[in-house]
Short mmCIF file of C-alpha atoms in Angstrom, two decimals:
data_model
loop_
_atom_site.label_atom_id
_atom_site.label_comp_id
_atom_site.label_asym_id
_atom_site.label_seq_id
_atom_site.Cartn_x
_atom_site.Cartn_y
_atom_site.Cartn_z
CA MET A 1 13.83 7.24 -20.12
CA SER A 2 10.53 6.97 -21.23
CA ILE A 3 7.81 9.57 -20.19
CA LYS A 4 5.67 6.23 -18.90
CA SER A 5 9.21 5.24 -17.12
CA SER A 6 9.41 8.72 -15.83
CA VAL A 7 6.12 8.29 -15.18
CA ASN A 8 5.41 5.93 -13.54
CA ARG A 9 9.14 6.81 -11.19
CA ASN A 10 7.58 10.46 -9.90
CA GLU A 11 4.42 7.97 -8.51
CA VAL A 12 6.75 6.06 -7.13
CA GLU A 13 8.02 9.09 -5.25
CA ARG A 14 4.96 10.52 -4.76
CA LEU A 15 3.78 7.30 -3.17
CA LEU A 16 7.13 6.51 -0.54
CA ALA A 17 6.78 10.40 0.63
CA LEU A 18 2.57 10.00 2.25
CA SER A 19 4.80 6.78 3.49
CA ASN A 20 7.01 8.52 5.23
CA LEU A 21 4.52 10.62 7.15
CA GLY A 22 4.15 7.36 8.47
CA ILE A 23 -0.13 6.75 8.31
CA ASP A 24 -2.66 4.35 10.42
CA TYR A 25 -5.59 4.45 7.67
CA SER A 26 -8.46 2.89 9.99
CA THR A 27 -7.67 5.80 12.69
CA LEU A 28 -7.68 9.15 13.04
CA ASN A 29 -5.36 11.63 13.31
CA ARG A 30 -3.92 13.88 16.17
CA GLY A 31 -5.36 17.58 15.39
CA ILE A 32 -6.58 16.52 11.60
CA ASP A 33 -10.25 17.13 12.12
CA ARG A 34 -10.37 20.15 13.82
CA LEU A 35 -8.52 21.69 11.52
CA SER A 36 -11.26 19.73 8.92
CA GLU A 37 -14.13 21.37 11.11
CA ILE A 38 -12.33 24.82 10.34
CA ALA A 39 -12.38 24.23 6.80
CA ALA A 40 -15.67 23.22 6.95
CA LYS A 41 -16.80 26.12 8.38
CA ILE A 42 -15.14 29.24 6.26
CA ALA A 43 -16.36 26.98 3.16
CA GLY A 44 -20.42 27.49 4.30
CA THR A 45 -20.08 23.14 2.30
CA GLN A 46 -22.16 20.17 4.05
CA ILE A 47 -18.90 18.01 3.67
CA CYS A 48 -15.46 18.41 4.25
CA LEU A 49 -13.04 15.55 3.74
CA VAL A 50 -9.08 15.07 4.37
CA ASN A 51 -8.28 12.05 2.10
CA LEU A 52 -4.73 10.88 0.98
CA ILE A 53 -3.66 8.53 -2.02
CA ASP A 54 -1.94 6.01 -2.04
CA SER A 55 -1.55 3.49 -5.06
CA PHE A 56 -5.31 1.77 -4.71
CA SER A 57 -6.69 3.21 -2.83
CA GLN A 58 -8.22 7.45 -1.72
CA TRP A 59 -8.16 6.32 2.55
CA THR A 60 -10.30 9.43 4.52
CA ILE A 61 -8.34 10.22 7.35
CA SER A 62 -10.69 12.75 8.89
CA SER A 63 -14.96 13.21 6.34
CA ILE A 64 -17.72 16.66 8.23
CA GLY A 65 -20.77 15.97 6.82
CA ILE A 66 -20.52 12.01 5.31
CA GLN A 67 -19.44 8.83 6.90
CA GLN A 68 -16.19 7.57 4.37
CA LYS A 69 -13.18 5.75 4.72
CA GLU A 70 -12.59 4.18 1.64
CA ILE A 71 -12.98 4.45 -2.09
CA PRO A 72 -11.40 2.81 -4.93
CA VAL A 73 -8.23 5.27 -6.79
CA GLU A 74 -10.64 5.47 -10.05
CA ASN A 75 -14.20 7.00 -8.68
CA SER A 76 -11.25 9.85 -6.55
CA ILE A 77 -12.06 13.17 -8.13
CA CYS A 78 -8.84 14.04 -5.08
CA ALA A 79 -6.90 10.95 -6.80
CA GLY A 80 -8.00 11.28 -10.23
CA TYR A 81 -7.79 15.82 -10.35
CA THR A 82 -6.32 17.32 -7.54
CA ILE A 83 -2.81 15.54 -6.77
CA LYS A 84 -1.79 16.67 -10.06
CA ILE A 85 -1.86 19.59 -9.63
CA GLY A 86 0.29 22.33 -8.19
CA LYS A 87 0.86 23.25 -4.86
CA ASN A 88 -1.21 26.28 -5.47
CA GLU A 89 -3.89 25.83 -7.70
CA VAL A 90 -7.42 24.92 -6.86
CA PHE A 91 -9.60 21.84 -8.90
CA GLU A 92 -13.15 23.17 -8.72
CA VAL A 93 -16.66 21.94 -9.84
CA THR A 94 -19.30 24.13 -9.79
CA ASP A 95 -21.63 20.82 -11.90
CA LEU A 96 -20.60 17.89 -10.66
CA SER A 97 -23.47 16.61 -13.15
CA LYS A 98 -22.88 18.47 -15.49
CA ASP A 99 -19.36 17.31 -16.44
CA VAL A 100 -18.98 13.95 -18.17
CA ARG A 101 -15.99 12.88 -16.56
CA PHE A 102 -17.59 12.67 -12.89
CA ALA A 103 -21.67 13.08 -14.54
CA ASP A 104 -21.96 9.00 -13.16
CA GLN A 105 -19.90 8.37 -10.14
CA PHE A 106 -21.21 6.96 -7.37
CA TYR A 107 -21.95 10.02 -5.46
CA VAL A 108 -23.26 12.38 -7.95
CA THR A 109 -26.31 9.79 -8.71
CA ASN A 110 -27.23 8.38 -5.16
CA TYR A 111 -28.47 10.03 -2.52
CA LEU A 112 -25.96 11.85 -2.39
CA ALA A 113 -26.31 14.15 -5.59
CA LEU A 114 -22.83 16.02 -5.03
CA ARG A 115 -22.74 19.41 -6.91
CA TYR A 116 -20.02 21.45 -6.34
CA TYR A 117 -16.11 19.86 -5.65
CA LEU A 118 -13.68 22.40 -4.44
CA GLY A 119 -9.72 20.60 -3.69
CA PHE A 120 -7.00 21.47 -2.78
CA PRO A 121 -4.18 19.50 -2.49
CA LEU A 122 -1.79 18.14 -0.03
CA THR A 123 1.60 19.29 -0.59
CA THR A 124 4.68 17.62 1.73
CA SER A 125 7.76 20.29 2.21
CA HIS A 126 9.85 18.24 -0.80
CA GLY A 127 6.64 19.21 -2.87
CA TYR A 128 4.75 16.25 -3.81
CA ASN A 129 1.11 14.90 -3.41
CA VAL A 130 -0.07 13.00 -0.73
CA GLY A 131 -3.64 13.78 -0.49
CA ALA A 132 -6.34 16.66 -0.55
CA LEU A 133 -8.64 18.64 1.78
CA CYS A 134 -11.99 18.79 -0.54
CA VAL A 135 -15.08 20.74 0.73
CA MET A 136 -18.58 19.54 -1.56
CA ASP A 137 -22.01 20.61 -1.40
CA ARG A 138 -25.33 19.49 -2.70
CA LEU A 139 -26.52 23.19 -4.25
CA ILE A 140 -23.77 24.49 -7.31
CA THR A 141 -22.38 27.39 -5.41
CA GLY A 142 -18.93 28.87 -4.83
CA LEU A 143 -16.21 29.90 -3.00
CA SER A 144 -14.55 33.91 -3.15
CA GLN A 145 -11.30 33.93 -3.19
CA GLU A 146 -10.52 35.14 0.73
CA LYS A 147 -12.19 31.65 1.28
CA LYS A 148 -9.81 29.43 -0.94
CA GLU A 149 -6.81 31.69 0.70
CA LEU A 150 -7.71 30.43 3.42
CA LEU A 151 -8.48 27.34 2.33
CA LYS A 152 -5.20 26.94 1.67
CA MET A 153 -4.34 27.79 4.67
CA ILE A 154 -5.62 24.51 6.85
CA ALA A 155 -4.67 22.32 3.72
CA HIS A 156 -0.52 23.82 4.86
CA GLN A 157 -1.42 23.57 8.02
CA ILE A 158 -2.80 20.03 7.96
CA VAL A 159 0.59 18.59 6.55
CA GLU A 160 2.85 20.19 8.89
CA ARG A 161 0.49 18.06 11.56
CA LEU A 162 0.49 15.50 10.01
CA GLN A 163 4.25 15.18 8.73
CA SER A 164 4.80 16.86 13.02
CA ASN A 165 2.61 13.47 14.39
CA LYS A 166 5.39 11.72 13.04
CA LEU A 167 7.66 13.87 14.26
CA LEU A 168 6.47 12.70 17.83
CA LEU A 169 6.30 9.19 16.79
CA ASP A 170 10.12 9.12 15.62
CA LEU A 171 10.86 11.43 18.99
CA ASN A 172 8.88 8.44 20.88
CA GLY A 173 10.54 5.64 18.83
CA GLU A 174 14.10 6.48 19.56
CA ILE A 175 13.12 7.56 23.57
CA LYS A 176 12.05 3.60 23.74
CA GLU A 177 15.26 2.87 22.15
CA ILE A 178 17.44 4.74 24.79
CA THR A 179 16.05 3.26 26.98
CA LEU A 180 16.64 -0.98 25.94
CA THR A 181 20.48 0.78 25.51
CA LYS A 182 20.63 1.91 28.95
CA ASN A 183 18.77 -1.83 29.43
CA LYS A 184 21.22 -3.46 27.87
CA LEU A 185 24.99 -0.92 29.18
CA ALA A 186 23.41 -2.79 33.11
CA HIS A 187 23.70 -6.04 32.11
CA ASP A 188 26.89 -5.52 29.74
CA ILE A 189 28.92 -3.11 33.01
CA ARG A 190 27.00 -5.91 36.12
CA GLY A 191 29.77 -8.47 34.07
CA PRO A 192 33.19 -6.86 34.84
CA ILE A 193 32.80 -5.32 37.98
CA THR A 194 31.67 -8.75 38.93
CA GLY A 195 34.73 -9.75 38.51
CA ILE A 196 36.62 -7.25 39.47
CA ILE A 197 34.77 -7.17 43.35
CA GLY A 198 35.98 -10.77 43.11
CA LEU A 199 39.27 -10.21 42.59
CA SER A 200 39.11 -7.44 45.85
CA ASP A 201 37.53 -9.45 47.63
CA ALA A 202 40.53 -12.20 47.18
CA ILE A 203 43.08 -10.09 47.48
CA MET A 204 41.79 -9.14 50.70
CA LYS A 205 40.87 -12.61 52.13
CA GLN A 206 44.73 -12.47 51.41
CA GLY A 207 45.42 -9.59 53.53
CA ASP A 208 47.54 -10.66 55.90
CA GLU A 209 50.00 -12.10 53.95
CA ASN A 210 50.69 -8.82 51.84
CA ASP A 211 53.25 -6.20 52.79
CA SER A 212 52.04 -3.50 51.50
CA GLU A 213 49.25 -1.50 53.42
CA GLU A 214 48.66 0.09 51.00
CA MET A 215 48.33 -2.29 48.37
CA MET A 216 44.99 -3.14 50.77
CA ASN A 217 43.75 0.62 51.10
CA PHE A 218 43.92 0.05 46.99
CA ASN A 219 41.37 -3.07 47.60
CA SER A 220 39.39 -1.65 50.46
CA LEU A 221 38.10 1.53 47.30
CA ILE A 222 38.13 -0.17 44.37
CA ASN A 223 36.26 -3.38 46.49
CA ALA A 224 33.79 0.15 47.18
CA SER A 225 34.00 2.03 43.97
CA GLY A 226 32.36 -1.92 42.63
CA LYS A 227 30.17 -2.70 44.78
CA VAL A 228 28.29 1.14 44.69
CA VAL A 229 29.24 1.34 40.07
CA LEU A 230 26.65 -2.84 40.52
CA GLU A 231 24.85 -0.78 42.76
CA LEU A 232 24.34 1.38 40.35
CA ALA A 233 23.11 -1.55 37.09
CA ASP A 234 21.18 -3.23 39.49
CA SER A 235 18.78 -0.17 39.46
CA ILE A 236 19.01 0.66 36.33
CA LEU A 237 17.47 -2.36 36.00
CA GLU A 238 14.91 -2.86 38.76
CA GLU A 239 13.72 -0.14 36.83
CA ASN A 240 13.66 -1.49 33.85
CA LEU A 241 11.92 -4.09 34.71
CA GLU A 242 9.13 -2.33 37.23
CA ILE A 243 8.68 -0.17 33.44
CA ASN A 244 8.69 -3.37 30.95
CA GLU A 245 5.54 -4.94 33.65
CA LYS A 246 3.75 -2.03 33.92
CA GLN A 247 4.12 -2.21 29.71
CA SER A 248 4.00 -5.66 28.68
CA ASN A 249 0.62 -5.62 27.91
CA LYS A 250 0.19 -1.88 26.42
CA LEU A 251 1.24 -1.21 23.30
CA GLY A 252 3.34 2.39 21.95
CA GLU A 253 2.11 4.48 19.28
CA SER A 254 4.46 3.48 16.77
CA GLU A 255 4.22 -0.84 18.31
CA ILE A 256 1.29 -2.63 16.58
CA ASN A 257 1.74 -7.45 17.25
CA LEU A 258 0.15 -9.55 15.49
CA VAL A 259 -3.87 -10.11 16.65
CA GLY A 260 -3.72 -5.98 16.20
CA LEU A 261 -2.29 -6.29 12.33
CA LYS A 262 -4.84 -8.82 11.64
CA ASN A 263 -7.48 -6.79 13.23
CA LYS A 264 -6.38 -3.34 11.71
CA MET A 265 -5.63 -5.14 7.47
CA ASP A 266 -8.67 -6.89 8.97
CA GLN A 267 -10.90 -3.52 8.57
CA LEU A 268 -9.14 -0.92 6.28
CA PHE A 269 -9.18 -4.59 3.83
CA ALA A 270 -12.35 -7.31 4.13
CA PRO A 271 -14.84 -3.69 2.56
CA GLN A 272 -12.91 -4.49 -0.52
CA ALA A 273 -13.20 -7.76 -0.50
CA ARG A 274 -16.92 -8.21 0.19
CA LEU A 275 -17.55 -5.26 -2.77
CA LYS A 276 -16.18 -7.77 -5.01
CA LYS A 277 -17.08 -10.57 -4.17
CA ILE A 278 -13.74 -12.18 -3.54
CA ALA A 279 -13.49 -14.61 0.24
CA LEU A 280 -10.08 -12.37 2.12
CA GLU A 281 -8.74 -14.35 5.21
CA ILE A 282 -5.95 -12.89 7.22
CA SER A 283 -4.83 -15.34 10.09
CA CYS A 284 -1.51 -15.54 12.41
CA LEU A 285 0.88 -18.26 13.68
CA GLU A 286 0.41 -18.63 17.62
CA GLY A 287 2.92 -18.30 19.98
CA ASN A 288 4.30 -14.63 19.02
CA GLU A 289 0.83 -13.40 18.35
CA LEU A 290 0.89 -10.82 21.65
CA LEU A 291 4.46 -9.52 21.67
CA PRO A 292 5.11 -6.28 20.49
CA PHE A 293 7.16 -5.03 17.46
CA ASN A 294 7.65 -1.86 15.12
CA LYS A 295 4.82 -1.25 13.14
CA ASN A 296 6.94 2.06 11.22
CA LEU A 297 5.99 0.86 7.39
CA LEU A 298 4.14 -1.93 7.31
CA PHE A 299 0.95 -0.92 6.50
CA GLN A 300 1.85 0.98 3.46
CA ILE A 301 3.83 -2.60 2.73
CA VAL A 302 0.34 -5.28 3.61
CA GLY A 303 -1.38 -2.95 2.38
CA ASN A 304 -0.36 -2.80 -1.18
CA LEU A 305 0.54 -6.88 -1.05
CA LEU A 306 -3.43 -6.85 -0.23
CA SER A 307 -5.03 -4.11 -1.95
CA ASN A 308 -2.73 -5.78 -5.49
CA SER A 309 -4.31 -9.21 -4.57
CA ILE A 310 -8.22 -7.37 -4.28
CA LYS A 311 -7.20 -5.80 -7.68
CA PHE A 312 -5.99 -8.87 -9.99
CA THR A 313 -7.80 -11.88 -8.10
CA PRO A 314 -11.96 -11.42 -10.20
CA GLU A 315 -15.05 -12.13 -8.22
CA PHE A 316 -15.67 -15.12 -6.63
CA GLY A 317 -12.03 -15.30 -5.96
CA GLN A 318 -10.19 -16.44 -2.97
CA ILE A 319 -7.09 -13.94 -1.36
CA PHE A 320 -5.58 -15.99 2.29
CA ALA A 321 -2.92 -14.09 4.62
CA LYS A 322 -0.47 -14.81 7.00
CA PHE A 323 1.79 -12.83 9.62
CA GLY A 324 3.86 -15.15 11.89
CA LEU A 325 6.52 -13.84 13.90
CA SER A 326 10.17 -14.94 15.59
CA ILE A 327 12.30 -13.78 17.51
CA ASP A 328 16.40 -14.73 16.54
CA ASP A 329 19.46 -15.76 18.56
CA LEU A 330 20.45 -12.19 18.71
CA GLN A 331 16.65 -11.14 20.13
CA ASP A 332 15.68 -9.04 16.78
CA LEU A 333 11.85 -9.06 15.83
CA TRP A 334 11.33 -11.34 12.26
CA LEU A 335 8.09 -10.20 10.55
CA ALA A 336 7.04 -13.28 8.03
CA ILE A 337 3.50 -12.30 5.88
CA GLU A 338 2.99 -14.65 3.22
CA VAL A 339 -0.46 -13.39 0.81
CA LYS A 340 -1.54 -15.99 -2.05
CA ASP A 341 -4.93 -14.99 -4.20
CA SER A 342 -6.50 -16.64 -7.38
CA GLY A 343 -6.06 -13.76 -9.21
CA VAL A 344 -4.82 -13.69 -12.70
CA GLY A 345 -1.23 -14.40 -12.09
CA ILE A 346 2.01 -12.61 -13.01
CA SER A 347 4.83 -13.37 -15.63
CA GLU A 348 8.54 -14.68 -14.56
CA GLU A 349 9.23 -11.70 -16.52
CA LYS A 350 7.15 -9.02 -14.37
CA ILE A 351 8.36 -10.70 -11.54
CA SER A 352 11.64 -10.03 -12.65
CA SER A 353 10.66 -6.37 -12.89
CA ILE A 354 8.71 -5.85 -8.99
CA LEU A 355 12.15 -7.08 -8.02
CA ASN A 356 14.06 -5.14 -9.73
CA SER A 357 11.74 -2.28 -8.66
CA ASP A 358 11.04 -1.44 -13.08
CA ALA A 359 7.26 -2.43 -13.13
CA SER A 360 4.73 -0.15 -14.51
CA SER A 361 0.95 0.01 -13.88
CA GLU A 362 -2.01 -2.43 -15.44
CA LEU A 363 -5.69 -2.37 -15.21
CA GLY A 364 -7.78 -4.75 -12.91
CA THR A 365 -9.22 -7.64 -13.06
CA SER A 366 -13.21 -4.97 -13.34
CA GLY A 367 -10.45 -2.12 -15.03
CA GLU A 368 -9.32 -0.98 -11.38
CA LYS A 369 -6.97 1.68 -11.91
CA GLY A 370 -3.32 2.01 -11.08
CA PHE A 371 -2.91 5.69 -10.17
CA GLY A 372 1.00 3.76 -8.37
CA ILE A 373 2.88 0.91 -9.20
CA GLY A 374 1.83 -1.13 -5.63
CA LEU A 375 4.36 -3.63 -5.94
CA ASN A 376 7.39 -1.89 -6.66
CA LEU A 377 6.46 0.15 -3.67
CA VAL A 378 5.96 -2.53 -1.67
CA LYS A 379 9.97 -3.98 -2.31
CA ILE A 380 12.09 -0.99 -1.86
CA LEU A 381 9.83 -0.36 2.06
CA LEU A 382 10.97 -3.41 1.71
CA ASP A 383 14.42 -2.53 1.19
CA LYS A 384 14.60 0.27 3.82
CA LEU A 385 12.97 -3.20 6.52
CA ASP A 386 16.91 -5.39 4.94
CA GLY A 387 13.34 -7.14 4.49
CA LYS A 388 13.03 -9.64 1.81
CA MET A 389 10.82 -10.53 -0.37
CA GLU A 390 9.63 -14.01 -3.15
CA ILE A 391 6.70 -13.91 -6.00
CA SER A 392 5.62 -16.77 -7.38
CA SER A 393 3.04 -17.52 -9.24
CA GLU A 394 1.17 -19.08 -12.04
CA ILE A 395 -0.71 -17.50 -15.20
CA ASN A 396 -4.49 -17.06 -14.20
CA LYS A 397 -3.28 -20.20 -12.10
CA GLY A 398 -2.33 -17.01 -8.97
CA SER A 399 0.00 -16.33 -6.43
CA GLN A 400 2.03 -15.86 -3.47
CA PHE A 401 3.63 -12.89 -2.15
CA SER A 402 6.64 -14.43 0.85
CA LEU A 403 7.41 -11.72 3.01
CA LYS A 404 10.51 -10.93 5.80
CA MET A 405 11.98 -8.43 6.93
CA LYS A 406 13.26 -7.14 10.70
CA VAL A 407 10.55 -5.00 13.17
CA SER A 408 12.58 -4.33 16.58
#
């Protein structure tokens, strides 16, 4: 394996570790804000950020001192340097304005006028740096070793919190599955029990023709027992019906609908598109747009598709995204995603590499760097959901990505 292939594989594995956390970048994660507040107090700095790094962007999930949601990875100290250091190391710059790597960055030259940076990688239990905790200030400063050790502990707590949040999300999903299984069980037992009762009713109606009083008593017991079980099944169904009626318009933590998915993607990626003067239009098909479905890995899949199109579409280009939801004969939900852009296009050889999970990163139309392999990651995540992807493209005329995956 070449060095480049090894680097690509390591980055894909890091991105998979990030995806496994089930992060929704558009909302602050439970408990993270409090930890970032404590970090800022310990450091005594004006700014503290908790950042997660994906293929194209640095997403800030908690911020103290400034309001920031997303910046491209090529502008990020955390993405370019902090996540590349070891688990117990720190990345520190005492004067950003005098460091050639950062002196021209907007956060140094604009009104922020940042000077000091100190970053700690957010390392998962499997050793992947999925993001960073960083503190920054407009003054040239430095922190004692004791404070750095305390901040390392907070970075560790942040990762534990993210993992705990994902575990809670998974448990809620399992509870829903148990409820659905109970509902299905109730349906399944009604048929046989109804048959038993019908049979015993028929035997009891022929009571005068039966030779054995014992047989009549036995059938009487079958009838009574069957009715008890049937009442139990009906009770289970009624209970689930009441729950479903109460929650029909309420989405669980692990759920989303087409309207919500559209709004989330607009919120996350419209700013990137506007910055590059690209027209981004996201829509969803009518019919099942309010039906809830599992959002596991969805933001990572759709986000990488849209980021890729923005990266490889030149200024004043167009990107169209469309979401649709269908129900098959087994009552499984299938999400269809289509993203079409007017970008630089993809060669047949490159398409083959992507579909075979063997792609590499390239520069975008404005020189954006890919710190990962976005489409390769989409393919790997789709495989986890038993999904499929088709790609059609023409050089200098754009690309179209069509995905389908089960989300029930």
